[in-house]
XYZ file of C-alpha atoms in Angstrom:
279
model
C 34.903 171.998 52.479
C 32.716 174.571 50.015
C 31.819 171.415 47.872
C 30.445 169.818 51.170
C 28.101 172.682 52.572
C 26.923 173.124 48.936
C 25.475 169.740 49.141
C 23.518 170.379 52.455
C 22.033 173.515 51.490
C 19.921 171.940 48.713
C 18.063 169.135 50.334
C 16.937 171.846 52.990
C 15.532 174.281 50.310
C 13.218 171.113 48.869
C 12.018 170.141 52.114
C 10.896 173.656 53.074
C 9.003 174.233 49.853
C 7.055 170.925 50.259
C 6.342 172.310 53.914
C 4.873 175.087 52.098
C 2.999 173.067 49.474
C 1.444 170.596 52.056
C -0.194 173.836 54.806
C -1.720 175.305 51.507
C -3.336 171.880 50.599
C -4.635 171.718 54.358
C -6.006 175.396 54.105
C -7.576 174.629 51.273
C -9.473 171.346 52.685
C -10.209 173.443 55.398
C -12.198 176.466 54.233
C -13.894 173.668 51.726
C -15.187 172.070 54.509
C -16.825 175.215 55.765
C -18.939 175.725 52.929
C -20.109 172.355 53.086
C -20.937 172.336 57.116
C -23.182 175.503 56.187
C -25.460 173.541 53.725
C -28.406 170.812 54.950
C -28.113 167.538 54.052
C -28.993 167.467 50.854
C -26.332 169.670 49.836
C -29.330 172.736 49.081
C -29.946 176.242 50.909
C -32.936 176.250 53.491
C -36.033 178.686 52.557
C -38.133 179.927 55.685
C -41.662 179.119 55.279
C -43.643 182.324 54.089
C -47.413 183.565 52.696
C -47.975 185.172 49.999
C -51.142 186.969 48.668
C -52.318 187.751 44.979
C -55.925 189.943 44.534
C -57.239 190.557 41.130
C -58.082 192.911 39.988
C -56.266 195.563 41.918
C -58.766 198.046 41.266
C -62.919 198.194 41.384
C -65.240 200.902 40.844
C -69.012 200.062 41.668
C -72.073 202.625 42.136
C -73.669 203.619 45.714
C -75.728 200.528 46.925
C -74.081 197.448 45.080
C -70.837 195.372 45.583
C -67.540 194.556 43.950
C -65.804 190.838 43.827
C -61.899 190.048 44.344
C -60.323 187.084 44.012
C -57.953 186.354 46.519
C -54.947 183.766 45.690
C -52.724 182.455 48.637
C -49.233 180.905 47.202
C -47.359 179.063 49.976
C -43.507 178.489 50.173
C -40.542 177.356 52.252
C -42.658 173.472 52.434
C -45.316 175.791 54.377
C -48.930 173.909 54.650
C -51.329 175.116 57.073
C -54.261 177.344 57.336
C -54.608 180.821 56.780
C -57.512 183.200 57.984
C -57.756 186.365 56.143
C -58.710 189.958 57.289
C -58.999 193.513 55.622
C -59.255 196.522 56.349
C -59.875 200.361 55.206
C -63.439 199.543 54.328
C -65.366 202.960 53.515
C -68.017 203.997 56.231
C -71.419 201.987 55.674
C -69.539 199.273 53.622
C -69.037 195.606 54.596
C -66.637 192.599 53.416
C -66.726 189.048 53.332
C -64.474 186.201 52.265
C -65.801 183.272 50.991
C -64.349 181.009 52.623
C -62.413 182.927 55.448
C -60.260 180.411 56.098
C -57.965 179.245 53.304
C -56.075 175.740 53.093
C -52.728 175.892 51.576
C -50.125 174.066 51.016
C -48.273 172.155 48.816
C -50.302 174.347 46.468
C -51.903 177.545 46.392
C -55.603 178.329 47.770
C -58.154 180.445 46.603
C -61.052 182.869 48.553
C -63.300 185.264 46.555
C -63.790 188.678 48.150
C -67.338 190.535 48.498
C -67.550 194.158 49.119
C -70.657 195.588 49.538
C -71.635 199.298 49.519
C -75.198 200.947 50.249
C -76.731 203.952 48.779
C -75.019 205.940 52.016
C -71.340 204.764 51.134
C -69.138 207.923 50.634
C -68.279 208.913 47.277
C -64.713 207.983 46.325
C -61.130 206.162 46.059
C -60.500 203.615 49.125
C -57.341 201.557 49.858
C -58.465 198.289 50.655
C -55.790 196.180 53.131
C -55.826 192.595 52.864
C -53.623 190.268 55.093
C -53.094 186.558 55.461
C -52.327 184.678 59.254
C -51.569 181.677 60.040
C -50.159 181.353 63.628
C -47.325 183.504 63.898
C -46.912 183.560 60.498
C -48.264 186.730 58.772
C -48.469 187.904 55.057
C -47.256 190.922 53.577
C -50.167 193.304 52.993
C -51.900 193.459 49.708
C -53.819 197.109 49.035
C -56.553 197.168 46.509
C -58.796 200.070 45.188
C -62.133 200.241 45.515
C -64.299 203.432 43.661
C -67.811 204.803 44.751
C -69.610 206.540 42.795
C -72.877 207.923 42.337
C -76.017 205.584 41.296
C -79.188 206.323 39.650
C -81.700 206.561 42.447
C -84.521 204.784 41.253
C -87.853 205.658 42.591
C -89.656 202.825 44.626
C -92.965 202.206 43.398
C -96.408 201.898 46.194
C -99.553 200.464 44.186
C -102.719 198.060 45.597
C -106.570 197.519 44.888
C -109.184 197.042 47.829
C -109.515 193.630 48.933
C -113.608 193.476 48.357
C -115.928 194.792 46.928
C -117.177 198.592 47.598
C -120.926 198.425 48.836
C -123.059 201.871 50.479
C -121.572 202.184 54.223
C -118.899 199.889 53.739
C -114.915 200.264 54.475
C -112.862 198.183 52.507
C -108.867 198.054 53.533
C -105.716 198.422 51.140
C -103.278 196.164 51.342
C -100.338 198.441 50.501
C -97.848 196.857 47.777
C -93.680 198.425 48.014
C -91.591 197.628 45.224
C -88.147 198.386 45.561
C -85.499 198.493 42.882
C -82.140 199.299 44.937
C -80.074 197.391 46.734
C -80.607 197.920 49.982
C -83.299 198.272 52.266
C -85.534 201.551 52.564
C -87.784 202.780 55.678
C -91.111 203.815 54.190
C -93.095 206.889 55.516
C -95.817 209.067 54.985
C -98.059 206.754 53.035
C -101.116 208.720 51.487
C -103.980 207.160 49.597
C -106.086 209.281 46.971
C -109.104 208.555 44.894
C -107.847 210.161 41.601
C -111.302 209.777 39.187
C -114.306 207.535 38.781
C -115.230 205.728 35.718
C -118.835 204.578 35.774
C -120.535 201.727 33.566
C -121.945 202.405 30.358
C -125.458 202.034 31.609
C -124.930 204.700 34.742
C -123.522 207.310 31.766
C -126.658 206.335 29.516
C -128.951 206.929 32.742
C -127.207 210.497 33.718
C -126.399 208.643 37.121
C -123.606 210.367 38.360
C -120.906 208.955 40.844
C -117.225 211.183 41.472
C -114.927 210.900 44.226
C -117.143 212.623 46.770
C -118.915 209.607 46.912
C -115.848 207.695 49.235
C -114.090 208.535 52.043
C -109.731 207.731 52.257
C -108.801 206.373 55.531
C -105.456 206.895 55.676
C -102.873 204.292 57.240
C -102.612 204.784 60.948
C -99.946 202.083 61.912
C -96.585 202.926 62.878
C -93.603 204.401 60.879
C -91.253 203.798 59.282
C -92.237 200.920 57.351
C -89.651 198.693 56.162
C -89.297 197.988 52.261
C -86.416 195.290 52.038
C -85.218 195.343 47.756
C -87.627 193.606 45.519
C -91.232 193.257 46.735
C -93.228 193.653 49.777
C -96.534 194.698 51.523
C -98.365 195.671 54.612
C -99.860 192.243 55.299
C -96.007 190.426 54.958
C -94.274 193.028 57.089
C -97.405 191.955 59.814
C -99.015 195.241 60.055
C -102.811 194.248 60.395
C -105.636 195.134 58.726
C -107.016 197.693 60.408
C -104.255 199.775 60.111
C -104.112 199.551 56.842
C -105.562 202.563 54.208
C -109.254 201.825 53.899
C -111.901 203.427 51.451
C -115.705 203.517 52.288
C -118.669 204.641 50.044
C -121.088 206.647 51.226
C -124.470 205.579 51.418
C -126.690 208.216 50.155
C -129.662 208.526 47.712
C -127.869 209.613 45.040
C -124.941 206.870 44.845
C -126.823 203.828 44.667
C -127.639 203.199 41.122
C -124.492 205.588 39.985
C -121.607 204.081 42.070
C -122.844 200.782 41.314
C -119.995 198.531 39.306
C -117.913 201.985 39.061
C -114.200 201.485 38.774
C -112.032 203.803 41.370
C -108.517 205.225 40.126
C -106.727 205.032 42.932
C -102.910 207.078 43.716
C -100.451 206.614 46.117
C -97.675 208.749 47.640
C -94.976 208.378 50.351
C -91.519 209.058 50.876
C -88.573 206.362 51.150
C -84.989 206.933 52.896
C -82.188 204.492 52.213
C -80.390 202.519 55.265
């Protein structure tokens, strides 16, 4: 009777261990198959669609009254394509941006916009942080911050100059039409414009003759249009900012017994003066 339950006991032992065996190998299918349900169907991870912006350079320093230039690189990703309108912000007081263009195409590739910043001769003095974002939709952008420097510029004078527009005759008023150069960058509002006869130079033939002829001889009639006067950068003048004539400065020579033969072909230096305040 031993020898016979001795033989029983060992089949059972074998059959349990390849119960054993046979759950791990369904375990093991199982948590395989889990990983594979969690991937698409091509067997890859899934990226969300996303923006990104690049600027360069990160930093710009310009003077009072001019501008600075970014260039602004949008990288899509995630398969997005679409457009994307970009804005910025922390512009210093009197400044003013523009991207060109606003709007930026991307996707599959990347799309580019170049920046404009532009400063006047009232900007602020100092360090700014620039914020530039990216939208499309929904969709936003993580915020890109650039610097942008102001310093002081070198003020250059603007200039006033002009001739009569006739010839000077005894009794006669002959108008000045007023010419404004100026060399910034932005546009200046002109006042206090002041006309001067600064010497005489007579002909050859007057000095020879001991006729005389000085200043006294004319009379300055000073503007008497309206103020101010605006002087946009580069060139300008009463006539093209439509002031008419007879506001303009005007110089008449006197018409006296002395003048006649003196005065006569005479050339008149002439100064100007006025006073210019930046936008």
């Amino acid at each position: 009777m031993p020898s016979i339950q001795e033989s029983f006991h060992s089949p059972l032992r074998i059959i349990r261990a390849g119960a054993k065996v046979l759950l791990a190998g369904l375990l093991l299918v199982t948590l395989t198959s889990g990983v594979v349900l969690a991937a698409n169907s091509n067997g890859n991870q899934t990226t969300p669609k996303a923006i990104t912006l690049q600027l360069a350079p990160t930093s710009r320093s310009v003077t009072q009254g001019t501008s600075a230039s970014y260039n602004v690189v949008v990288q899509p990703s995630g398969g997005f394509a679409g457009n994307v309108a970009l804005t910025i912000s922390g512009l210093p007081a009197g400044a003013t941006a523009s991207f060109s263009p606003a709007v930026v195409a991307a996707g599959p590739g990347s799309g580019s916009s170049n920046l404009d910043v532009s400063t006047t001769s009232a900007t602020p003095l100092g360090t700014y942080s620039l914020s530039v974002k990216g939208t499309s939709g929904t969709l936003q952008s993580a915020v890109v911050v650039v610097s942008l420097t102001v310093t002081a510029g070198q003020h250059q004078p603007f200039t006033i100059s002009g001739d009569p527009t006739g010839l000077l005759a005894p009794g006669n008023a002959v108008p000045i039409n007023l010419q404004l150069t100026n060399p910034g960058n932005s546009s200046l509002n002109v006042t206090g414009l002041t006309v001067s006869i600064a010497g005489v130079t007579r002909t050859a033939q007057a000095v020879a003759n001991n006729r005389p002829c000085n200043p006294s001889d004319y009379v300055v009639i000073q503007f008497s249009g309206s103020y101010p006067i605006a002087a946009p950068p580069g060139n300008s003048s009463l006539s093209g900012s439509g002031i008419p004539a007879a506001r303009w400065p005007q110089i008449r020579m006197l018409d006296t017994s002395l003048n006649q033969d003196g005065c006569k072909g005479a050339t008149l230096q002439l100064s100007y003066s006025g006073t210019g305040q930046g936008n």
